[in-house]
Short mmCIF file of C-alpha atoms and ligand atoms in Angstrom, two decimals:
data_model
loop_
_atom_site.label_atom_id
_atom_site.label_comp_id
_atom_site.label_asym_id
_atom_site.label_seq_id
_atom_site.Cartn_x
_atom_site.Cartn_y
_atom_site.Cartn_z
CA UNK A 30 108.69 88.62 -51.13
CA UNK A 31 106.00 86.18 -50.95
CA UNK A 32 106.70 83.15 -52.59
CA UNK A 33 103.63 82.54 -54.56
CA UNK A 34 103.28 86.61 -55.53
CA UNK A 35 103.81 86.11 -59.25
CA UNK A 36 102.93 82.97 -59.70
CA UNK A 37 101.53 82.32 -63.56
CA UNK A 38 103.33 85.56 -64.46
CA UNK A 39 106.32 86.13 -66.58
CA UNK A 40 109.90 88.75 -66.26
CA UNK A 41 112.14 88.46 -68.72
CA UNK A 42 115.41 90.10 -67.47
CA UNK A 43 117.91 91.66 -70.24
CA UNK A 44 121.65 90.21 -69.45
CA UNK A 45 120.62 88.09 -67.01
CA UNK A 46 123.07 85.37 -66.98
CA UNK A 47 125.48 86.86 -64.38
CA UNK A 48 125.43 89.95 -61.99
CA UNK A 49 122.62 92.06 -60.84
CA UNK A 50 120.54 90.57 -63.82
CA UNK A 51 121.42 86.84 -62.82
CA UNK A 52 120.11 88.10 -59.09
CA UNK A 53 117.01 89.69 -60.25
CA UNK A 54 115.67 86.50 -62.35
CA UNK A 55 115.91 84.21 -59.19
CA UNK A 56 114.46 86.37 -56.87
CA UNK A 57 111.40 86.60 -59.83
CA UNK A 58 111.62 82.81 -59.80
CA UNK A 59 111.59 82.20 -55.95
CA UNK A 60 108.63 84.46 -56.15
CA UNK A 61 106.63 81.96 -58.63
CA UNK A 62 107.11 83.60 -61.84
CA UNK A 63 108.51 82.14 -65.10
CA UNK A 64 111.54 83.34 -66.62
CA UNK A 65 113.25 84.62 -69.55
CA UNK A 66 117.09 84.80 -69.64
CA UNK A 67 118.91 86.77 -71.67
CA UNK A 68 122.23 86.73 -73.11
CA UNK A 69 124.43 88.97 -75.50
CA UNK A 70 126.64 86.23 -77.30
CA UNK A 71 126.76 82.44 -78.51
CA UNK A 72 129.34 80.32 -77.41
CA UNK A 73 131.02 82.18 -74.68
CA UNK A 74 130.92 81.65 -70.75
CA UNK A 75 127.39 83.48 -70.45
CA UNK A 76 125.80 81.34 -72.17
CA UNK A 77 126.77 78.84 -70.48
CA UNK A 78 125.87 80.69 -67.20
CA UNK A 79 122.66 81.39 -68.62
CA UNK A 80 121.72 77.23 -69.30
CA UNK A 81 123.34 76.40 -65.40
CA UNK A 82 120.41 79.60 -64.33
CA UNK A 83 117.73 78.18 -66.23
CA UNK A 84 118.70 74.79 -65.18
CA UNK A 85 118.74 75.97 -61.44
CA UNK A 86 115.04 77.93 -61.72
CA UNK A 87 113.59 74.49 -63.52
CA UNK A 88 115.24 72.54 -60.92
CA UNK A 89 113.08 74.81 -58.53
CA UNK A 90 109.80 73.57 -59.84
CA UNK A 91 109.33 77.04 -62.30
CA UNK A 92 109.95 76.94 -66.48
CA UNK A 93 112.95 79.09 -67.91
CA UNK A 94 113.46 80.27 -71.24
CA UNK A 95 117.26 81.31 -72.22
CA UNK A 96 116.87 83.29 -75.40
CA UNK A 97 120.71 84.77 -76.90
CA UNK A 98 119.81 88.71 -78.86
CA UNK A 99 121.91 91.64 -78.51
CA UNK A 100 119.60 94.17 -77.16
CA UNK A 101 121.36 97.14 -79.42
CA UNK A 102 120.31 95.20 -82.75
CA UNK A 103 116.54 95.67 -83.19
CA UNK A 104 116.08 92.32 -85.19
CA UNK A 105 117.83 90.16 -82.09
CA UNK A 106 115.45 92.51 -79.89
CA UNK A 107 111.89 90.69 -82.33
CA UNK A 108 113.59 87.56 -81.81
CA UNK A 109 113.93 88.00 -78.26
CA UNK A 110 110.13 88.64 -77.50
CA UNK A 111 108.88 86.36 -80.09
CA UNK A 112 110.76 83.18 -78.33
CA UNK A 113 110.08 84.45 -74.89
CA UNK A 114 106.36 84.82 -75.60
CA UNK A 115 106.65 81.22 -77.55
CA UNK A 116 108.20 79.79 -74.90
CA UNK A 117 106.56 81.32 -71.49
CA UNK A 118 102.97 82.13 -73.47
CA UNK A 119 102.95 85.93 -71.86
CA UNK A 120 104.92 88.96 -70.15
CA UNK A 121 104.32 90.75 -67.36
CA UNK A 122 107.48 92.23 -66.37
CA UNK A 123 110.01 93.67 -68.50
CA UNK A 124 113.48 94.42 -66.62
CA UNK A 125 116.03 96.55 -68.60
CA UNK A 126 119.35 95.41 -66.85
CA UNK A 127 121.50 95.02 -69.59
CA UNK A 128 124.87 97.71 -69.74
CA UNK A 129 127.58 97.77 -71.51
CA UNK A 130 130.17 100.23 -71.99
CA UNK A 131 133.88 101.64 -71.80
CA UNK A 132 135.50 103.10 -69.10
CA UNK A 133 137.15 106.13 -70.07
CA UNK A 134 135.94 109.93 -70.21
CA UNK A 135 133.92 111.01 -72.79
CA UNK A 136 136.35 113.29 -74.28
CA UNK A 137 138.76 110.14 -75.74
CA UNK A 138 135.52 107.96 -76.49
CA UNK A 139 136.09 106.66 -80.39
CA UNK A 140 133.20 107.33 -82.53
CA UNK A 141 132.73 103.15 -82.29
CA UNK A 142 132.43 103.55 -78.70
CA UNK A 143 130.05 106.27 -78.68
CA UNK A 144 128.47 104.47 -80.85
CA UNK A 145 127.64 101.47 -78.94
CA UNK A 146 127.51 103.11 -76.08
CA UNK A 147 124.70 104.35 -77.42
CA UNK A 148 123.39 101.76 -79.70
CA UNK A 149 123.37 99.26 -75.99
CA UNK A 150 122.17 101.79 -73.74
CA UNK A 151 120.07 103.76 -75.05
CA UNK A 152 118.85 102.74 -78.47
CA UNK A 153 118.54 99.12 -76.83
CA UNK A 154 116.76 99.58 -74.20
CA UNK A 155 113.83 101.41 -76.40
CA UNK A 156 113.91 98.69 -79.12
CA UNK A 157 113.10 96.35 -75.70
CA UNK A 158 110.13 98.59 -74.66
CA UNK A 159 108.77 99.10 -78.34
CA UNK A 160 108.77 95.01 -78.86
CA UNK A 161 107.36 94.48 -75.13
CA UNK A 162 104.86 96.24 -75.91
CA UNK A 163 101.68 94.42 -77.14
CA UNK A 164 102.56 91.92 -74.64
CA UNK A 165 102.60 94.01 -71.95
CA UNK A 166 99.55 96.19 -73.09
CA UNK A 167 97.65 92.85 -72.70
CA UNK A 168 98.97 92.16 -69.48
CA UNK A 169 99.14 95.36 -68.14
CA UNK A 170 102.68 94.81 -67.00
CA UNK A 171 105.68 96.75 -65.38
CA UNK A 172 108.96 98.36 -66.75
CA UNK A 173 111.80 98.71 -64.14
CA UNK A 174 114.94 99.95 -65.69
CA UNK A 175 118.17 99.78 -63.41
CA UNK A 176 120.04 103.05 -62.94
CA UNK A 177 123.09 104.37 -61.48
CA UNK A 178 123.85 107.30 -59.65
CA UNK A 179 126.13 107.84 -62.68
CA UNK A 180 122.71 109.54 -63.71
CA UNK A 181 122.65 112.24 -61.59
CA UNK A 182 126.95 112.50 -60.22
CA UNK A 183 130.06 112.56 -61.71
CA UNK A 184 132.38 109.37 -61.51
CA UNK A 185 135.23 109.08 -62.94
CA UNK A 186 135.86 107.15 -66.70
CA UNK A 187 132.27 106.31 -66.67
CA UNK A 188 130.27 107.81 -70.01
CA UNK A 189 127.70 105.01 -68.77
CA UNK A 190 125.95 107.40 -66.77
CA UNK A 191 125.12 110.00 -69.61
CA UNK A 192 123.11 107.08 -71.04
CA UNK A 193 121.51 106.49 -67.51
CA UNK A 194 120.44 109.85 -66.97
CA UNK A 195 119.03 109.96 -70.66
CA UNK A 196 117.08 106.65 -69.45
CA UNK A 197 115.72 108.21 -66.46
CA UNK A 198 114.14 110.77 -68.29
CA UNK A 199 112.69 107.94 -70.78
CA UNK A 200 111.61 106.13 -67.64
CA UNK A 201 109.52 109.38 -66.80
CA UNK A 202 107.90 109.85 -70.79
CA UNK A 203 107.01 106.35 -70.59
CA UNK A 204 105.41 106.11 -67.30
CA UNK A 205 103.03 108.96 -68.93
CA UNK A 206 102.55 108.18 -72.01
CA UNK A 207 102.04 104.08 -71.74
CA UNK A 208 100.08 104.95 -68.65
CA UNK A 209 96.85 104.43 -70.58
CA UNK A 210 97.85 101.20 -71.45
CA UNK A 211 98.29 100.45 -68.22
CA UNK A 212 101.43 99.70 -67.49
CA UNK A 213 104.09 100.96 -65.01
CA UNK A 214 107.30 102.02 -65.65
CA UNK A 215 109.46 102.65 -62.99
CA UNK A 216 113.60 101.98 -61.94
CA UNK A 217 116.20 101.32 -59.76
CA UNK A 218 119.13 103.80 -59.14
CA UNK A 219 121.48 101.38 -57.64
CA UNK A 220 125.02 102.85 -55.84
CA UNK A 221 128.16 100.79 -56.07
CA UNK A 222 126.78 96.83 -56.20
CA UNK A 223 129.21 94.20 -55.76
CA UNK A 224 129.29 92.07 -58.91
CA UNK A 225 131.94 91.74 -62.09
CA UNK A 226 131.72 95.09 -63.19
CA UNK A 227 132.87 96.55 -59.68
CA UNK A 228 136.30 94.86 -60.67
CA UNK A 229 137.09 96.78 -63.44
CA UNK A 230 135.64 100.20 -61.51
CA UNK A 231 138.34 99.43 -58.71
CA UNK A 232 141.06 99.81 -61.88
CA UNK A 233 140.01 103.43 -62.62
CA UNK A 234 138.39 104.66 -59.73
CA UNK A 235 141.05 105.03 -56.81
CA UNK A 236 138.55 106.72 -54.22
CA UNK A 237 136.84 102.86 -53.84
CA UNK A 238 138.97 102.18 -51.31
CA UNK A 239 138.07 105.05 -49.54
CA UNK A 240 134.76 103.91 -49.07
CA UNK A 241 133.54 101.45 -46.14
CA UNK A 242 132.38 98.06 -47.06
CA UNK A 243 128.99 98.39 -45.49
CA UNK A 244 128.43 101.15 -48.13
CA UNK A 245 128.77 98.38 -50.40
CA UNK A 246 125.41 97.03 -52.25
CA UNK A 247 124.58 93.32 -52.80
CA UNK A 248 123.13 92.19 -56.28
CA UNK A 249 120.38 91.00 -54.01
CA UNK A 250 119.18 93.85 -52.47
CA UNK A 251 118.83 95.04 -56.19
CA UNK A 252 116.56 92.70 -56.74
CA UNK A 253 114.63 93.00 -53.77
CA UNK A 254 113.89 96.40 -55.07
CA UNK A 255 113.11 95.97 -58.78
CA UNK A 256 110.54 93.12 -57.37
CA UNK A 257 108.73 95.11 -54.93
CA UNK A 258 108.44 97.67 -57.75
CA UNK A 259 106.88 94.90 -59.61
CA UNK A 260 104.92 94.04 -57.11
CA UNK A 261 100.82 95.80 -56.20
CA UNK A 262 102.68 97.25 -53.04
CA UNK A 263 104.30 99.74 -55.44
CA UNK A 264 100.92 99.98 -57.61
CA UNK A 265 101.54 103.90 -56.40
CA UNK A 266 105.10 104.63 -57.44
CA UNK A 267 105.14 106.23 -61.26
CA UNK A 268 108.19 107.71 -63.13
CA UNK A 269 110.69 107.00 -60.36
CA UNK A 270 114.14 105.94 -60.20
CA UNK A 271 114.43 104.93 -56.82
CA UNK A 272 117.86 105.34 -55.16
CA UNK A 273 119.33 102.51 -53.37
CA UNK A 274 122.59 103.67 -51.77
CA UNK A 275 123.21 102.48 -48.36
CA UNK A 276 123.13 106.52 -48.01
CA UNK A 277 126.01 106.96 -50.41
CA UNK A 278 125.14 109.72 -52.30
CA UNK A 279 123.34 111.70 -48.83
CA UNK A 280 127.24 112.67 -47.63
CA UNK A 281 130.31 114.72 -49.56
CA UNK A 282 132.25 114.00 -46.16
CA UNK A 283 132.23 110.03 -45.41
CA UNK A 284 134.78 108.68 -42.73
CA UNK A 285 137.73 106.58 -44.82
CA UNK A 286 137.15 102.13 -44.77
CA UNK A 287 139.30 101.42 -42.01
CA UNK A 288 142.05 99.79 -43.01
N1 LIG B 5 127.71 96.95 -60.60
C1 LIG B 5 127.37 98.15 -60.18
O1 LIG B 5 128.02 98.73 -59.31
C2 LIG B 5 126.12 98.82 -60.71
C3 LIG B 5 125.66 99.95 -60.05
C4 LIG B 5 124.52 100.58 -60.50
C5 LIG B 5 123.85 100.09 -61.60
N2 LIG B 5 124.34 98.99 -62.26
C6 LIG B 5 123.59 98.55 -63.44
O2 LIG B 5 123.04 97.28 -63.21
C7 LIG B 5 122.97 96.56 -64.42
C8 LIG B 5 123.70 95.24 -64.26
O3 LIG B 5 125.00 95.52 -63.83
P1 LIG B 5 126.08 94.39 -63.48
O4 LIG B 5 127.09 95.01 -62.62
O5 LIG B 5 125.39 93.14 -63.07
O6 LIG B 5 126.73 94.24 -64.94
P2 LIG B 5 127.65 93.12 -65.53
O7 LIG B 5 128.14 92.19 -64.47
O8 LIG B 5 128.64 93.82 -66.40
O9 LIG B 5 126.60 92.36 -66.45
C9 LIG B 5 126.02 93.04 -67.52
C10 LIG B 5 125.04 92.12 -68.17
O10 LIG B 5 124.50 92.79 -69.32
C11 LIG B 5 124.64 91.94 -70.44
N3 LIG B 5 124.76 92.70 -71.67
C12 LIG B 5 125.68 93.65 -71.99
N4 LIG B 5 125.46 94.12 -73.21
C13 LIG B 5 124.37 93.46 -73.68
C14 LIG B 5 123.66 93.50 -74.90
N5 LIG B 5 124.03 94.31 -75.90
N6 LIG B 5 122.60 92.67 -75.07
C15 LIG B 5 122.22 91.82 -74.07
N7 LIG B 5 122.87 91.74 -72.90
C16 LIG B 5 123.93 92.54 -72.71
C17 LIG B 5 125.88 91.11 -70.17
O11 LIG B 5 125.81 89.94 -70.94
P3 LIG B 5 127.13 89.24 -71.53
O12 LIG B 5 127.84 88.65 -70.36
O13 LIG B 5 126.54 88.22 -72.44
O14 LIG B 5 127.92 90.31 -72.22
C18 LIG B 5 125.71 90.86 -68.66
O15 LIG B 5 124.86 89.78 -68.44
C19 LIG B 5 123.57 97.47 -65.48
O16 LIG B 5 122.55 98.19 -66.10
C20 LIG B 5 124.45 98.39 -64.66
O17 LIG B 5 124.69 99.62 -65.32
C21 LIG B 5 125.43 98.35 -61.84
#
């Protein structure tokens, strides 16, 4: 990506203090834009993650603003976009990154699991597009959501993916309907991606060994996507959820990692 491309703009990434997110808001930076971190909870080692990334994109010559709100409480959602737009003076890119949920199948989910489940995914992702949206409507800015092919196939222990497929679909309503205000919404459907959460995956899905390291996605190549989706090259993609794989989801029969 060009390193000037977004220069003057502004992405503020949800749960971007570590992982894909943490990925996606340096890749915005290297490109020139100004960033908004964002992290779930005070006093914990994401924040401090968080300060080290803002410190790093400052140190790079762009301005970083790391704002703490829990996307799946609507108030810390206002509070978000107020001190991002008080801080960075505009948006331009809004990147719903932030997941959270339990592994285990659906059936044993406790109602305060389904809850949040639903209250993070879901519900807080929406609360994130409602508040974006005057800023965006003035700067005619881009949505990218990030996806899993949880959306679309079963894996095992993962309820996550009922809540991405339900996101696809809003990814497709909103690309209509906020259309007139010009702005694009779009996503990522990212395969397995080699970050934190991949850890815990290994303890409940077995068949990851099974599967050959160069399947294997880096939280980079993530990024790459989500900013050419932000980017005019892309001005022609609406309503998609584009799957980045490394081709796992194009074979049921896939030759065992050698061991
Ligand atoms: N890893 C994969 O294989 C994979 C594959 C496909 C798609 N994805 C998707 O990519 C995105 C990032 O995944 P990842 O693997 O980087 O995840 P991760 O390492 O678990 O990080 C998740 C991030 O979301 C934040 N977060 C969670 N709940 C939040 C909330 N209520 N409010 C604000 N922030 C919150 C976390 O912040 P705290 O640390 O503060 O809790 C953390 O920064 C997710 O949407 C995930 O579903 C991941």
């Amino acid at each position: 990506m060009e390193a000037f491309l977004f220069k003057d703009r502004v992405a503020l990434i949800t749960g971007s203090s570590r992982g894909i997110g943490s990925s996606i808001a340096r890749k915005f930076a290297q490109a020139g834009a100004d960033v908004a971190i964002n992290y779930r909870k005070s006093g914990g080692s994401s924040e401090k993650k968080a300060m080290a990334l803002a410190g790093e994109i400052e140190q790079a010559g762009r301005r970083a603003a790391v704002v703490q709100a829990d996307i799946s409480n609507k108030a810390e959602v206002r509070t978000l976009l107020k001190e991002t737009l008080e801080k960075l003076g505009r948006l331009d890119f809004l990147i719903l990154n932030a997941a959270r949920a339990p592994f285990k199948p659906i059936e044993k989910l406790l109602e305060r699991e389904l809850k949040q489940l639903v209250e993070t995914n879901y519900m807080g992702n929406i609360f994130c597009i409602q508040e974006a949206l005057p800023a965006l409507t003035e700067s005619k800015g881009k949505i990218v959501f990030i996806s899993s092919l949880g959306s679309k196939f079963y894996n095992p222990s993962y309820p996550l993916g009922s809540m991405k497929a339900a996101m696809e679909a809003v990814v497709r309503d909103c690309a209509e309907s906020l259309r007139p205000r010009g702005i694009q919404v779009n996503g990522v459907c990212a395969g397995i991606v080699k970050t934190d959460a991949l850890k815990t995956l290994r303890q409940f899905w077995e068949e990851l060994e099974q599967i050959p390291e160069e399947i294997f996605i880096e939280p980079d190549e993530v990024a790459d996507a989500v900013l050419f989706l932000s980017s005019p090259a892309a001005r022609g993609i609406l309503g998609q959820c584009i799957v980045l794989d490394k081709g796992l989801s194009l074979s049921l029969f896939r030759q065992p990692a050698k061991k």
